[in-house]
mmCIF file of C-alpha atoms in Angstrom:
data_model
loop_
_atom_site.group_PDB
_atom_site.id
_atom_site.type_symbol
_atom_site.label_atom_id
_atom_site.label_comp_id
_atom_site.label_asym_id
_atom_site.label_seq_id
_atom_site.Cartn_x
_atom_site.Cartn_y
_atom_site.Cartn_z
ATOM 1 C CA MET A 18 -0.023 0.019 0.100
ATOM 2 C CA LYS A 19 1.258 3.512 -0.773
ATOM 3 C CA LEU A 20 1.761 6.096 1.456
ATOM 4 C CA PHE A 21 0.100 9.471 1.232
ATOM 5 C CA THR A 22 3.013 11.435 0.554
ATOM 6 C CA GLU A 23 3.587 9.204 -2.376
ATOM 7 C CA TYR A 24 0.354 9.789 -3.514
ATOM 8 C CA LEU A 25 0.763 13.543 -3.417
ATOM 9 C CA ILE A 26 4.055 13.421 -5.134
ATOM 10 C CA GLU A 27 2.247 11.300 -8.127
ATOM 11 C CA SER A 28 -0.572 13.860 -8.166
ATOM 12 C CA LYS A 29 1.651 16.870 -8.884
ATOM 13 C CA LYS A 30 -0.535 19.460 -10.617
ATOM 14 C CA THR A 31 0.900 22.357 -12.638
ATOM 15 C CA TYR A 32 -0.925 25.508 -13.553
ATOM 16 C CA GLU A 33 -0.068 26.941 -16.868
ATOM 17 C CA PHE A 34 -0.724 30.607 -18.198
ATOM 18 C CA ARG A 35 -0.437 32.664 -21.232
ATOM 19 C CA VAL A 36 0.645 36.331 -20.170
ATOM 20 C CA LYS A 37 0.559 39.414 -22.601
ATOM 21 C CA ILE A 38 2.070 42.864 -21.774
ATOM 22 C CA ALA A 39 1.690 45.962 -23.689
ATOM 23 C CA ASN A 40 3.808 48.807 -23.741
ATOM 24 C CA THR A 41 6.634 47.512 -21.781
ATOM 25 C CA GLU A 42 10.254 46.833 -22.983
ATOM 26 C CA MET A 43 10.979 43.292 -21.889
ATOM 27 C CA ASP A 44 14.689 43.500 -21.236
ATOM 28 C CA ALA A 45 16.780 41.222 -18.845
ATOM 29 C CA GLU A 46 15.816 43.566 -15.882
ATOM 30 C CA THR A 47 12.140 43.210 -16.817
ATOM 31 C CA LEU A 48 12.604 39.561 -17.060
ATOM 32 C CA THR A 49 14.056 38.994 -13.694
ATOM 33 C CA LYS A 50 11.360 41.103 -12.178
ATOM 34 C CA LEU A 51 8.799 38.862 -13.483
ATOM 35 C CA GLU A 52 10.484 35.714 -12.391
ATOM 36 C CA THR A 53 10.912 37.080 -8.591
ATOM 37 C CA SER A 54 7.351 38.472 -8.944
ATOM 38 C CA LEU A 55 5.974 34.761 -9.858
ATOM 39 C CA GLY A 56 8.239 33.092 -7.235
ATOM 40 C CA GLU A 57 5.720 33.038 -4.467
ATOM 41 C CA PHE A 58 3.687 30.771 -6.994
ATOM 42 C CA GLU A 59 6.823 28.325 -7.422
ATOM 43 C CA LEU A 60 7.419 29.255 -10.936
ATOM 44 C CA SER A 61 8.389 25.982 -12.939
ATOM 45 C CA SER A 62 9.245 27.457 -16.048
ATOM 46 C CA ILE A 63 8.894 30.674 -18.269
ATOM 47 C CA SER A 64 9.209 30.653 -22.205
ATOM 48 C CA LYS A 65 11.102 33.336 -23.880
ATOM 49 C CA ALA A 66 9.095 36.405 -24.770
ATOM 50 C CA LYS A 67 7.551 36.902 -28.302
ATOM 51 C CA ARG A 68 7.048 40.200 -29.619
ATOM 52 C CA LEU A 69 3.493 40.248 -31.600
ATOM 53 C CA PRO A 70 3.149 42.776 -34.518
ATOM 54 C CA ILE A 71 1.918 46.331 -33.751
ATOM 55 C CA GLN A 72 -1.723 46.489 -34.497
ATOM 56 C CA ASP A 73 -4.058 49.553 -34.625
ATOM 57 C CA HIS A 74 -6.289 48.082 -31.997
ATOM 58 C CA PRO A 75 -4.897 44.905 -30.220
ATOM 59 C CA ARG A 76 -7.764 42.177 -29.544
ATOM 60 C CA ASP A 77 -6.426 42.117 -25.888
ATOM 61 C CA PHE A 78 -5.834 45.746 -25.248
ATOM 62 C CA PRO A 79 -8.200 47.562 -27.663
ATOM 63 C CA ARG A 80 -8.429 50.824 -25.513
ATOM 64 C CA MET A 81 -4.524 51.261 -25.894
ATOM 65 C CA GLY A 82 -4.556 52.155 -29.302
ATOM 66 C CA PRO A 83 -1.220 50.861 -31.473
ATOM 67 C CA CYS A 84 1.136 49.389 -29.000
ATOM 68 C CA GLU A 85 3.777 46.793 -28.772
ATOM 69 C CA VAL A 86 2.615 43.429 -27.167
ATOM 70 C CA CYS A 87 4.806 40.869 -25.680
ATOM 71 C CA MET A 88 3.492 37.210 -25.022
ATOM 72 C CA PHE A 89 5.183 34.388 -23.079
ATOM 73 C CA GLU A 90 3.881 31.287 -21.376
ATOM 74 C CA ILE A 91 4.431 30.507 -17.786
ATOM 75 C CA VAL A 92 3.987 27.082 -15.528
ATOM 76 C CA LEU A 93 3.303 27.488 -11.762
ATOM 77 C CA ASP A 94 3.576 24.624 -9.026
ATOM 78 C CA TYR A 95 1.489 26.136 -6.757
ATOM 79 C CA PRO A 96 -2.293 26.700 -7.245
ATOM 80 C CA ALA A 97 -3.191 30.205 -8.408
ATOM 81 C CA ASN A 98 -5.722 31.898 -10.759
ATOM 82 C CA ASP A 99 -5.252 34.289 -13.455
ATOM 83 C CA GLU A 100 -6.134 37.412 -11.477
ATOM 84 C CA GLN A 101 -3.525 36.556 -8.695
ATOM 85 C CA VAL A 102 -0.696 36.260 -11.150
ATOM 86 C CA ARG A 103 -1.972 39.513 -12.766
ATOM 87 C CA GLN A 104 -1.701 41.371 -9.460
ATOM 88 C CA ALA A 105 1.373 39.731 -8.491
ATOM 89 C CA ILE A 106 3.230 40.902 -11.707
ATOM 90 C CA ALA A 107 1.625 44.310 -11.519
ATOM 91 C CA ASN A 108 2.741 44.847 -7.676
ATOM 92 C CA ARG A 109 6.334 43.342 -7.970
ATOM 93 C CA ALA A 110 7.299 44.310 -11.423
ATOM 94 C CA HIS A 111 5.906 47.538 -11.421
ATOM 95 C CA ILE A 112 3.813 47.097 -14.627
ATOM 96 C CA PRO A 113 0.299 49.040 -14.702
ATOM 97 C CA LEU A 114 -2.600 46.541 -14.479
ATOM 98 C CA ALA A 115 -4.118 47.681 -17.814
ATOM 99 C CA ASN A 116 -0.978 46.535 -19.619
ATOM 100 C CA ILE A 117 -1.358 43.052 -18.274
ATOM 101 C CA LEU A 118 -3.559 40.166 -19.406
ATOM 102 C CA VAL A 119 -3.148 36.473 -17.933
ATOM 103 C CA ILE A 120 -5.412 33.548 -19.662
ATOM 104 C CA PRO A 121 -5.367 30.152 -18.194
ATOM 105 C CA ARG A 122 -3.963 27.729 -20.781
ATOM 106 C CA ASN A 123 -7.077 25.532 -20.993
ATOM 107 C CA ALA A 124 -9.655 28.701 -21.191
ATOM 108 C CA PRO A 125 -12.138 28.093 -23.983
ATOM 109 C CA GLU A 126 -11.335 31.885 -25.366
ATOM 110 C CA LEU A 127 -7.809 30.606 -25.672
ATOM 111 C CA LEU A 128 -8.444 27.397 -27.326
ATOM 112 C CA MET A 129 -10.966 29.037 -29.837
ATOM 113 C CA ARG A 130 -8.102 31.718 -30.625
ATOM 114 C CA ASP A 131 -5.509 28.871 -31.179
ATOM 115 C CA ALA A 132 -8.284 27.210 -33.706
ATOM 116 C CA GLU A 133 -8.913 30.522 -35.467
ATOM 117 C CA PHE A 134 -5.156 30.905 -35.923
ATOM 118 C CA GLU A 135 -4.462 27.067 -37.184
ATOM 119 C CA GLU A 136 -7.203 27.569 -39.747
ATOM 120 C CA SER A 137 -5.984 30.950 -41.096
ATOM 121 C CA ASP A 138 -2.635 29.288 -41.381
ATOM 122 C CA THR A 139 -3.690 26.255 -43.454
ATOM 123 C CA GLU A 140 -5.432 28.512 -46.139
ATOM 124 C CA LYS A 141 -2.407 29.723 -48.429
ATOM 125 C CA LYS A 142 -3.325 32.738 -49.909
ATOM 126 C CA GLU A 143 -1.532 34.523 -52.889
ATOM 127 C CA ALA A 144 -0.005 37.822 -51.467
ATOM 128 C CA ILE A 145 -1.800 40.699 -52.551
ATOM 129 C CA LEU A 146 1.240 42.680 -53.943
ATOM 130 C CA THR A 147 1.976 39.957 -56.516
ATOM 131 C CA GLN A 148 -1.411 40.209 -57.854
ATOM 132 C CA ASP A 149 -2.253 42.049 -60.945
ATOM 133 C CA LEU A 150 -4.651 45.107 -60.376
ATOM 134 C CA PRO A 151 -8.415 44.355 -61.327
ATOM 135 C CA LYS A 152 -9.382 46.061 -64.797
ATOM 136 C CA ASP A 153 -11.469 48.654 -64.239
ATOM 137 C CA LYS A 154 -14.527 48.977 -66.468
ATOM 138 C CA GLY A 155 -16.232 52.062 -65.230
ATOM 139 C CA GLU A 156 -16.317 55.360 -67.419
ATOM 140 C CA VAL A 157 -13.338 57.776 -66.994
ATOM 141 C CA GLN A 158 -14.806 60.885 -65.416
ATOM 142 C CA TYR A 159 -11.527 63.173 -66.081
ATOM 143 C CA GLY A 160 -9.598 64.363 -68.906
ATOM 144 C CA ASP A 161 -10.089 65.947 -72.298
ATOM 145 C CA GLU A 162 -12.205 63.239 -73.920
ATOM 146 C CA TYR A 163 -14.585 63.408 -70.886
ATOM 147 C CA ASN A 164 -14.701 66.997 -71.062
ATOM 148 C CA LYS A 165 -15.780 67.046 -74.857
ATOM 149 C CA LYS A 166 -18.298 64.542 -74.283
ATOM 150 C CA MET A 167 -19.850 66.479 -71.615
ATOM 151 C CA LEU A 168 -20.083 69.625 -73.639
ATOM 152 C CA LYS A 169 -21.508 67.680 -76.588
ATOM 153 C CA ALA A 170 -24.359 66.266 -74.403
ATOM 154 C CA LEU A 171 -24.801 69.694 -72.375
ATOM 155 C CA PRO A 172 -27.381 71.203 -74.787
ATOM 156 C CA THR A 173 -29.657 68.240 -75.311
ATOM 157 C CA ARG A 174 -29.511 66.938 -71.761
ATOM 158 C CA LYS A 175 -32.625 67.064 -69.468
ATOM 159 C CA PHE A 176 -31.887 67.685 -66.084
ATOM 160 C CA ASP A 177 -33.143 65.896 -63.317
ATOM 161 C CA PHE A 178 -35.260 68.535 -61.648
ATOM 162 C CA ALA A 179 -37.006 69.202 -65.133
ATOM 163 C CA LYS A 180 -39.476 66.243 -64.410
ATOM 164 C CA TYR A 181 -41.034 68.230 -61.800
ATOM 165 C CA GLY A 182 -42.430 70.806 -64.388
ATOM 166 C CA ASP A 183 -42.532 74.426 -64.286
ATOM 167 C CA THR A 184 -43.971 74.508 -60.681
ATOM 168 C CA LYS A 185 -43.041 77.838 -58.632
ATOM 169 C CA VAL A 186 -42.332 77.596 -54.895
ATOM 170 C CA GLU A 187 -43.704 80.348 -53.103
ATOM 171 C CA THR A 188 -40.905 82.193 -50.941
ATOM 172 C CA THR A 189 -41.323 84.737 -48.325
ATOM 173 C CA ASN A 190 -40.581 87.329 -50.832
ATOM 174 C CA ASP A 191 -43.460 86.271 -52.502
ATOM 175 C CA LEU A 192 -45.901 86.840 -49.677
ATOM 176 C CA ALA A 193 -48.248 89.766 -49.672
ATOM 177 C CA MET A 194 -47.024 92.863 -47.566
ATOM 178 C CA GLY A 195 -49.625 94.207 -45.076
ATOM 179 C CA THR A 196 -50.195 97.731 -43.747
ATOM 180 C CA LYS A 197 -50.275 96.646 -40.316
ATOM 181 C CA ALA A 198 -47.237 96.483 -38.002
ATOM 182 C CA PRO A 199 -46.671 92.926 -36.812
ATOM 183 C CA LEU A 200 -46.471 93.954 -33.004
ATOM 184 C CA GLY A 201 -48.967 96.011 -31.537
ATOM 185 C CA SER A 202 -51.449 96.584 -34.196
ATOM 186 C CA HIS A 203 -54.145 94.581 -32.782
ATOM 187 C CA LYS A 204 -55.459 93.790 -29.349
ATOM 188 C CA PRO A 205 -55.304 90.030 -28.008
ATOM 189 C CA THR A 206 -58.885 88.687 -27.151
ATOM 190 C CA LEU A 207 -58.745 87.814 -23.362
ATOM 191 C CA PRO A 208 -61.038 84.895 -21.914
ATOM 192 C CA LYS A 209 -63.915 86.095 -20.087
ATOM 193 C CA ARG A 210 -64.205 85.462 -16.320
ATOM 194 C CA LYS A 211 -66.838 83.504 -14.823
#
């Protein structure tokens, strides 16, 4: 029969997270701060930081605008949730909370993103720069030839507003002028008292 300690050693569980940090230079000093900040959770391993391409509005940091995002994977031996890891990084590595995103490795959101990424990789598309420009079959609306055509068509052209006929719209200039002043020329009628 096994002892309890043997069962405990065999049931060792690790906690994996993907960490993304925006607008922070990932130099050697910052990495050592990260490692020491995660030491309380018994950091088992940390991957090399990857720089993601700069985007106008990164999916994970939409309010930041164009920014540089670094991503790395960590494995912890001590149980922790994503918010605890995020707070530890912010407090000990002196990185603002808004610049840190921690996602558990088996989170459905992360699995969906990885599946989307794999699908986009499987579709091999030709680069847009190597493709020929589409032939434009529309009418050219500039140049000498266009101007000549327009001048020829001008006398025979019926304008869009001609379909309404010769209806005249009445303006304030066409209203009859009165002999009374607009103010004070007549007395208002007051209601009778009961």
